[in-house]
mmCIF file of C-alpha atoms in Angstrom:
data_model
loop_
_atom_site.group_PDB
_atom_site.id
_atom_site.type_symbol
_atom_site.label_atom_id
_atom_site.label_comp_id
_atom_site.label_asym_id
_atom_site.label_seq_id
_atom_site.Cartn_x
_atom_site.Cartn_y
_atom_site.Cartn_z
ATOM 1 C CA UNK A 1445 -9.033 32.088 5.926
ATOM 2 C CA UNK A 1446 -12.096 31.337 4.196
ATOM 3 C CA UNK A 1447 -13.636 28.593 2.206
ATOM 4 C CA UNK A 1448 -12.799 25.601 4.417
ATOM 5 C CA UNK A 1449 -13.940 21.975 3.615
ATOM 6 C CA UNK A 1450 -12.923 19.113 4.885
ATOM 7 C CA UNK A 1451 -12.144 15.488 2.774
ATOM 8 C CA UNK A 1452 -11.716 11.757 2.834
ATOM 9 C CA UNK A 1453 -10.362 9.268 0.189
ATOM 10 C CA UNK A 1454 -10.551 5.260 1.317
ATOM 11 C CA UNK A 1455 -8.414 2.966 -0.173
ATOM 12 C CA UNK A 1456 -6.600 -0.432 0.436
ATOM 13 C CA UNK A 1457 -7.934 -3.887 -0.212
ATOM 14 C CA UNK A 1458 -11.233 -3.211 -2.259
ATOM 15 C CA UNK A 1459 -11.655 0.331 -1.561
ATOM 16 C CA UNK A 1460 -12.643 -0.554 2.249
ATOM 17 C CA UNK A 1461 -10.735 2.182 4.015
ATOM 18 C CA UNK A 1462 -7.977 0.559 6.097
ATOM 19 C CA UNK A 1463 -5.764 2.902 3.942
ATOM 20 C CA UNK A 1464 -6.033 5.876 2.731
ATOM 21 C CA UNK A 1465 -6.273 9.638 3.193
ATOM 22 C CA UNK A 1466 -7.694 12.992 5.446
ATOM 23 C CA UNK A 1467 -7.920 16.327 4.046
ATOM 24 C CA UNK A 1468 -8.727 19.726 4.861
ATOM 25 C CA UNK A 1469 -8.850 22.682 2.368
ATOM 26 C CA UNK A 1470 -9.018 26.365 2.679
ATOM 27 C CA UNK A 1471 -8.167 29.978 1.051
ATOM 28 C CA UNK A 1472 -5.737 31.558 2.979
ATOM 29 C CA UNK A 1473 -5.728 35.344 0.963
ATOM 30 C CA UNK A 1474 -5.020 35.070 -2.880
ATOM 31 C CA UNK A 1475 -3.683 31.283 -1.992
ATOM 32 C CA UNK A 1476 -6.089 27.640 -2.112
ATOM 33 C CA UNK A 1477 -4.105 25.486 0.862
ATOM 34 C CA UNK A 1478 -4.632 21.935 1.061
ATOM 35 C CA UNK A 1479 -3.486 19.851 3.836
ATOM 36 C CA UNK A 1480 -3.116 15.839 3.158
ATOM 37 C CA UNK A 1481 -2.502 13.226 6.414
ATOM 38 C CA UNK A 1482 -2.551 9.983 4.605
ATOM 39 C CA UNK A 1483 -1.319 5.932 5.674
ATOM 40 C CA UNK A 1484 -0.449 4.262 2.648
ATOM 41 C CA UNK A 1485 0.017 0.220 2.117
ATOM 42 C CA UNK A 1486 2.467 -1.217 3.595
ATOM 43 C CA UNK A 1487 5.049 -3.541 3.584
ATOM 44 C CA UNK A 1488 8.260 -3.768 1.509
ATOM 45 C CA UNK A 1489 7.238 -5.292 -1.655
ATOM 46 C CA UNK A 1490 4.337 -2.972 -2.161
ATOM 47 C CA UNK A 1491 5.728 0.093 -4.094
ATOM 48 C CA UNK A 1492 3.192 0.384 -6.665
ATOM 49 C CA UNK A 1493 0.143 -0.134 -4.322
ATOM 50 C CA UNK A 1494 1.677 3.310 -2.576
ATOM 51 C CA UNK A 1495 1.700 4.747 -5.545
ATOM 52 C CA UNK A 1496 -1.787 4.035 -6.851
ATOM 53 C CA UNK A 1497 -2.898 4.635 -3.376
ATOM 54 C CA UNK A 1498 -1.048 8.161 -3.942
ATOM 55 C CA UNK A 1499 -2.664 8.918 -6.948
ATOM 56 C CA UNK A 1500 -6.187 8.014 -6.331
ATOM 57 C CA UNK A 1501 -6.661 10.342 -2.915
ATOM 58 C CA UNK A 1502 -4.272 13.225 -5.208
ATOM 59 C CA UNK A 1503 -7.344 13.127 -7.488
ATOM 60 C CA UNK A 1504 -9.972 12.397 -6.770
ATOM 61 C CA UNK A 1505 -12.453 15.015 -7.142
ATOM 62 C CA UNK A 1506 -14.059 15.110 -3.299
ATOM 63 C CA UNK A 1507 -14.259 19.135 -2.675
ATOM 64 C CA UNK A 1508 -17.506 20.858 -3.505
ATOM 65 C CA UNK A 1509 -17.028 23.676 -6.137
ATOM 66 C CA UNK A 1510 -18.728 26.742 -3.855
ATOM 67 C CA UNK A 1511 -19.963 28.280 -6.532
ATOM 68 C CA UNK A 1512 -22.637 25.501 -6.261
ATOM 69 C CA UNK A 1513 -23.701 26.770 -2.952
ATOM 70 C CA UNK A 1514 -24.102 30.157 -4.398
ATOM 71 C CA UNK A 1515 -20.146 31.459 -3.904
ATOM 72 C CA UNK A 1516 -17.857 32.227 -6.226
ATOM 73 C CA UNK A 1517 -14.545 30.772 -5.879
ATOM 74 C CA UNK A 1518 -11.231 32.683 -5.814
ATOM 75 C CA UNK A 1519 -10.169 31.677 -9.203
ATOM 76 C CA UNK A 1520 -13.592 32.052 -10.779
ATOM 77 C CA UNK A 1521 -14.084 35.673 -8.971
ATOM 78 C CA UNK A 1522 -10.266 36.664 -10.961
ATOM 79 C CA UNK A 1523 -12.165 34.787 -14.182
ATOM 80 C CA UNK A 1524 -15.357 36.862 -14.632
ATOM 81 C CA UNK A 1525 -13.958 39.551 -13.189
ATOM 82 C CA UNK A 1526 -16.043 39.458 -9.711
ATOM 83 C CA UNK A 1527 -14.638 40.745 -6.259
ATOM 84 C CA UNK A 1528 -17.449 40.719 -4.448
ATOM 85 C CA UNK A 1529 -19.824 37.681 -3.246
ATOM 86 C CA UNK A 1530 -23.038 37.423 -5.521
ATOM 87 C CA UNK A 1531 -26.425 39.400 -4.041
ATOM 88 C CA UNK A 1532 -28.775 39.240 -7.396
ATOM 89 C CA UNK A 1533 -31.050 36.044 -8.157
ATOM 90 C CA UNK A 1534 -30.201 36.262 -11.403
ATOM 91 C CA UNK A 1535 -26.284 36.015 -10.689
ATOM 92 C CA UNK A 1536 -26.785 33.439 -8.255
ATOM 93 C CA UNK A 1537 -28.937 31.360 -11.163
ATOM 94 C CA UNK A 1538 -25.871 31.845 -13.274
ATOM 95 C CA UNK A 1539 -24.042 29.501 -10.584
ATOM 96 C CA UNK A 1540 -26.965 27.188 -9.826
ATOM 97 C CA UNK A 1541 -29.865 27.222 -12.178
ATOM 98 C CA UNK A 1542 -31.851 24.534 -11.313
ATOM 99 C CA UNK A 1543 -31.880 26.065 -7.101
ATOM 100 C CA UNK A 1544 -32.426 29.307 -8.181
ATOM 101 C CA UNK A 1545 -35.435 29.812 -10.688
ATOM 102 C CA UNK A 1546 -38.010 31.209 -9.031
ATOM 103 C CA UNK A 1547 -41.368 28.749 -8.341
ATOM 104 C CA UNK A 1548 -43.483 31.099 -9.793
ATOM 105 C CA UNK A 1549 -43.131 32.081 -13.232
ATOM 106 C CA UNK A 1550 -43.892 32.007 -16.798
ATOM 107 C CA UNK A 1551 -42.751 29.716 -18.643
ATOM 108 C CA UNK A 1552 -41.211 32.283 -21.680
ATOM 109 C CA UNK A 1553 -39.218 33.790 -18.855
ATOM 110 C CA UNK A 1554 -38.127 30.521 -17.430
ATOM 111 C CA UNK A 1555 -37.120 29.593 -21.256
ATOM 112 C CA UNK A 1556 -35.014 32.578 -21.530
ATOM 113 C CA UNK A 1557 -33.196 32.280 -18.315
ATOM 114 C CA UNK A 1558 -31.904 28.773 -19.779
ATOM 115 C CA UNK A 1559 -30.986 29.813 -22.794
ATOM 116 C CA UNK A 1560 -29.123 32.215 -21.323
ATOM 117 C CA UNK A 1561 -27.064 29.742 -18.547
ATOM 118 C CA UNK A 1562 -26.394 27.249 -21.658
ATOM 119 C CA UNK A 1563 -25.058 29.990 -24.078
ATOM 120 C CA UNK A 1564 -22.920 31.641 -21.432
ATOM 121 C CA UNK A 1565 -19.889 28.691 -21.958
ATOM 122 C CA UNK A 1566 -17.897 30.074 -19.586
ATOM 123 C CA UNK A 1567 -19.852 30.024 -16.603
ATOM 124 C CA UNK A 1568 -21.863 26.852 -17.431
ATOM 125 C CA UNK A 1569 -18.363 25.672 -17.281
ATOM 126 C CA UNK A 1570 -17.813 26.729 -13.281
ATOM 127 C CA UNK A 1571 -21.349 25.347 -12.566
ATOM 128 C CA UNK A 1572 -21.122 21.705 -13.981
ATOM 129 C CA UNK A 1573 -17.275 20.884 -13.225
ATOM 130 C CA UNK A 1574 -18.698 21.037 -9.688
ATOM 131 C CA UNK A 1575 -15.837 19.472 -7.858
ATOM 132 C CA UNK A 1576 -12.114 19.653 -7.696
ATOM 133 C CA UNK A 1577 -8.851 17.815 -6.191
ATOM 134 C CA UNK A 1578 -5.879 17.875 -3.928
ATOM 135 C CA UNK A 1579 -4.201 18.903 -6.868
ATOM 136 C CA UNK A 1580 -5.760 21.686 -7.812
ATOM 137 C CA UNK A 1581 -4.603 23.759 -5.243
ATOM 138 C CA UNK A 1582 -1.695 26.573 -5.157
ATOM 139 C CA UNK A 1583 -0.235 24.724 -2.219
ATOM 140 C CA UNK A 1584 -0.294 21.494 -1.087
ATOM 141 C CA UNK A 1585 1.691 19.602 2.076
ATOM 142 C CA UNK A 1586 1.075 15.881 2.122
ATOM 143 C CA UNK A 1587 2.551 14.140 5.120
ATOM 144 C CA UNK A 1588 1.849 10.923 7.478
ATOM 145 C CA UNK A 1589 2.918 6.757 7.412
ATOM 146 C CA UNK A 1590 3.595 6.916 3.347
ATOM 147 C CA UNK A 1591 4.855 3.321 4.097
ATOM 148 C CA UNK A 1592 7.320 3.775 1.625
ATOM 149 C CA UNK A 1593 10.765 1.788 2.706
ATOM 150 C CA UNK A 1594 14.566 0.613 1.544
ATOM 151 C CA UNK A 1595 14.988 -1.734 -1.141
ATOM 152 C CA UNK A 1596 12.868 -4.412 -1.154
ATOM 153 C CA UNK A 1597 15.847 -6.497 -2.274
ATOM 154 C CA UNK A 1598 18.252 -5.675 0.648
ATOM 155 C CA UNK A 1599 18.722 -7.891 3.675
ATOM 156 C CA UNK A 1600 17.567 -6.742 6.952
ATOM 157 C CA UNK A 1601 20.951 -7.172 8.493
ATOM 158 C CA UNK A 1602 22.287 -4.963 5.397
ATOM 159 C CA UNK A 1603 20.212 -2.271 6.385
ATOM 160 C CA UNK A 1604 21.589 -2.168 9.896
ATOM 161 C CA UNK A 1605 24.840 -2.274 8.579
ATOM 162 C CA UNK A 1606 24.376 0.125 6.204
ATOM 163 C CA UNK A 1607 22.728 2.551 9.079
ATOM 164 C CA UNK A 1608 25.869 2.723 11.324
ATOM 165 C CA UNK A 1609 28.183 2.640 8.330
ATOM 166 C CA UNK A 1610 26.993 4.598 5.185
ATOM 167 C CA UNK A 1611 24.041 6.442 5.694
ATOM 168 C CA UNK A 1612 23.829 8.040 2.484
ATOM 169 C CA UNK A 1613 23.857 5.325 0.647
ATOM 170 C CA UNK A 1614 21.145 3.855 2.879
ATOM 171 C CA UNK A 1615 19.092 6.906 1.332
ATOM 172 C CA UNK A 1616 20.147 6.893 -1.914
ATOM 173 C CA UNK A 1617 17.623 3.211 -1.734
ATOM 174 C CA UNK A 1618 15.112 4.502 0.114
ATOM 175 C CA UNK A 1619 11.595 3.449 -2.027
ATOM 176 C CA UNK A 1620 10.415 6.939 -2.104
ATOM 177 C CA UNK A 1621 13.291 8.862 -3.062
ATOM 178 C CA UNK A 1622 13.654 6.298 -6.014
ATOM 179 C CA UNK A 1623 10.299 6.723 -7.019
ATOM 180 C CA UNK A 1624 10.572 10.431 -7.036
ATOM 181 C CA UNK A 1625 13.190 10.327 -9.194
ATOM 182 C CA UNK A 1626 11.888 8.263 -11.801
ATOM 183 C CA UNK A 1627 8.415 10.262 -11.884
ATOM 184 C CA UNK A 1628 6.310 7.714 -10.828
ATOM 185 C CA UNK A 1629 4.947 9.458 -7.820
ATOM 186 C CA UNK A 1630 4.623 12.519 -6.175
ATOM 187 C CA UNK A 1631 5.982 14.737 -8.791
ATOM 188 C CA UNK A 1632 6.095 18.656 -8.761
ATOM 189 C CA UNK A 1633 6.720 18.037 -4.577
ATOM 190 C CA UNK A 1634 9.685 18.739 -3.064
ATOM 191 C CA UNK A 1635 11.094 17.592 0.427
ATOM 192 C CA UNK A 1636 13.966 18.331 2.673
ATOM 193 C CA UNK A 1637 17.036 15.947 2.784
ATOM 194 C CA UNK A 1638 16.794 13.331 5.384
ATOM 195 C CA UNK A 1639 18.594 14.331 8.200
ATOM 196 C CA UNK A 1640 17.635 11.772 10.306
ATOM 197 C CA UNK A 1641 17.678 8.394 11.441
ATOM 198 C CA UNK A 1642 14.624 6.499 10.025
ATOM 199 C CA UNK A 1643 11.520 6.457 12.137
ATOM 200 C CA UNK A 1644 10.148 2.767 11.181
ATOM 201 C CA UNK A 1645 11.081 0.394 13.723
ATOM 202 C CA UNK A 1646 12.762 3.199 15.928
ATOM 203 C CA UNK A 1647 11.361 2.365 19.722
ATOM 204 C CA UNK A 1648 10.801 5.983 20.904
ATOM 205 C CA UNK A 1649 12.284 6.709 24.843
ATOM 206 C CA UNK A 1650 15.117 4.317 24.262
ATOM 207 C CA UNK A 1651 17.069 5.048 21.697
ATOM 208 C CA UNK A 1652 17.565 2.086 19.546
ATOM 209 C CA UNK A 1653 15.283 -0.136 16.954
ATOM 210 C CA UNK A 1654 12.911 -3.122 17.662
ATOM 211 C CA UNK A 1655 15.242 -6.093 16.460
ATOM 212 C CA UNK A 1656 14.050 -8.593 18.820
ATOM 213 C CA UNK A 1657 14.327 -12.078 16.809
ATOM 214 C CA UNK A 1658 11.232 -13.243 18.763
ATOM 215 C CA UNK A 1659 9.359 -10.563 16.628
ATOM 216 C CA UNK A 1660 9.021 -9.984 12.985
ATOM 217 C CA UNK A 1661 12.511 -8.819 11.797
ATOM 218 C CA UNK A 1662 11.656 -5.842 9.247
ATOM 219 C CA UNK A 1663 13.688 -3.592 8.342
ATOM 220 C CA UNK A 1664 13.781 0.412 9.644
ATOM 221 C CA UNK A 1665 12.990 3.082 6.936
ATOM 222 C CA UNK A 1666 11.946 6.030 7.116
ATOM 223 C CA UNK A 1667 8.111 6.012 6.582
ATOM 224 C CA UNK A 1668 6.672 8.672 8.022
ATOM 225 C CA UNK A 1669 7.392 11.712 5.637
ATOM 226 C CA UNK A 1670 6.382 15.681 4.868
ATOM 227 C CA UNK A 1671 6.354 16.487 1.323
ATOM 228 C CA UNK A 1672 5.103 20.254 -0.337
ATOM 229 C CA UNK A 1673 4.297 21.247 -3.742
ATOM 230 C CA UNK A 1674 3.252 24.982 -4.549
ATOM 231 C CA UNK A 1675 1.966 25.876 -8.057
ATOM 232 C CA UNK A 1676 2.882 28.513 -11.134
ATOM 233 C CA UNK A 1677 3.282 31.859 -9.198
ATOM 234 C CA UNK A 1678 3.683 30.607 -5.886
ATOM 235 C CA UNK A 1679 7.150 30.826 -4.181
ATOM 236 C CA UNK A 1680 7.091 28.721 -0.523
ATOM 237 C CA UNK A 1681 10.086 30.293 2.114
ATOM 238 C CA UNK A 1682 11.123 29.724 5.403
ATOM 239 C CA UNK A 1683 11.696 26.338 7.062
ATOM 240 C CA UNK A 1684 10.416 23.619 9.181
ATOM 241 C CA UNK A 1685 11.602 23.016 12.247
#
């Protein structure tokens, strides 16, 4: 494992962080790994806001290119043909020009060192991009309080019903399975079928769901998800558990 950075992407009402994302990111042999924990808004109505929320920490560009810190990346190492770290000054210019010219020197030489960075399109192209994305990984696993719940438009009592008498079609509403389908969100990830009862609401040691009418009746859903996407070439197997 090599290459590890860590992440953060605020959102929620103006930006101020009470939602949002973690992240952590690392090469794990020919693979880039990114690992998302993220709380998205909440509350019934607010589908879209999860999804914009979604979006915004999927890409926003918050991890530092290394070649900027005078390391090639995996992908840029299999681009120019590199496979090992770079040990010149003149290499390391390549990936950082303006850190690595050296303070004394004439200015002719300086000159041609530039020229030489700004005709070279392909590398000039590694040094300014600079940054990169959840996204942009082979594999990523997203997971946490996605908020997302059942349709906004069903009763609370319907839910319950619905619970002890068709589960599947309980699912078939559930926000983020709709959303899924219709491309809005999340697409390219996969997840595994719902086995289980939903976890919003669900009063852990006792076996049943908050319902107390002296509290705010809301209805259980199953918020708290794991989701996986792997990219061209990469083939995920085994199984959670």
């Amino acid at each position: 494992i090599r290459d590890v950075q860590t992440g953060t992407v605020a959102t929620g009402a103006a930006g101020l962080g009470n939602k949002g994302g973690v992240m952590v990111r690392f090469d794990c042999f020919d693979s880039s790994v990114c690992l998302v924990c993220s709380h998205l808004p909440a509350h019934r109505g607010a589908v879209a806001e999860r999804n914009e929320a979604m979006a915004e920490i999927s890409t926003r560009r918050i991890f530092t290119d290394f070649c900027l810190q005078g390391h090639p990346t995996r992908k840029q190492r299999k681009a120019t043909g590199m496979t090992r770290m770079f040990n010149t000054v003149s290499e390391r210019m390549l990936c950082h020009a303006s850190e690595q010219v050296p303070r004394r020197t004439n200015a002719s030489s300086t000159r041609e060192r530039v020229l030489k960075f700004e005709h070279d399109a392909e590398l000039q192209s590694i040094a300014t991009k600079g940054s990169f994305s959840v996204l942009d990984h082979d594999v990523v696993v997203w997971f946490g309080d996605l908020n997302y719940r059942v349709d906004a438009e069903m009763d609370v009592q319907e839910v319950y019903t619905m619970m002890r008498e068709n589960m599947d079609a309980l699912i078939s509403r559930d926000q983020l399975n709709v959303e899924r389908a219709a491309g809005r969100v999340f697409e390219g990830f996969q997840e595994a079928p719902l086995t289980f009862m939903p976890t919003y609401k669900f009063i852990p040691g006792m076996a049943k769901y908050d319902d107390r009418p002296e509290k705010k009746m809301r209805a259980p859903a199953w918020c708290d998800r794991v989701l996986w996407r792997t990219g061209r070439g990469v083939e995920a197997s085994g199984s959670l558990g």
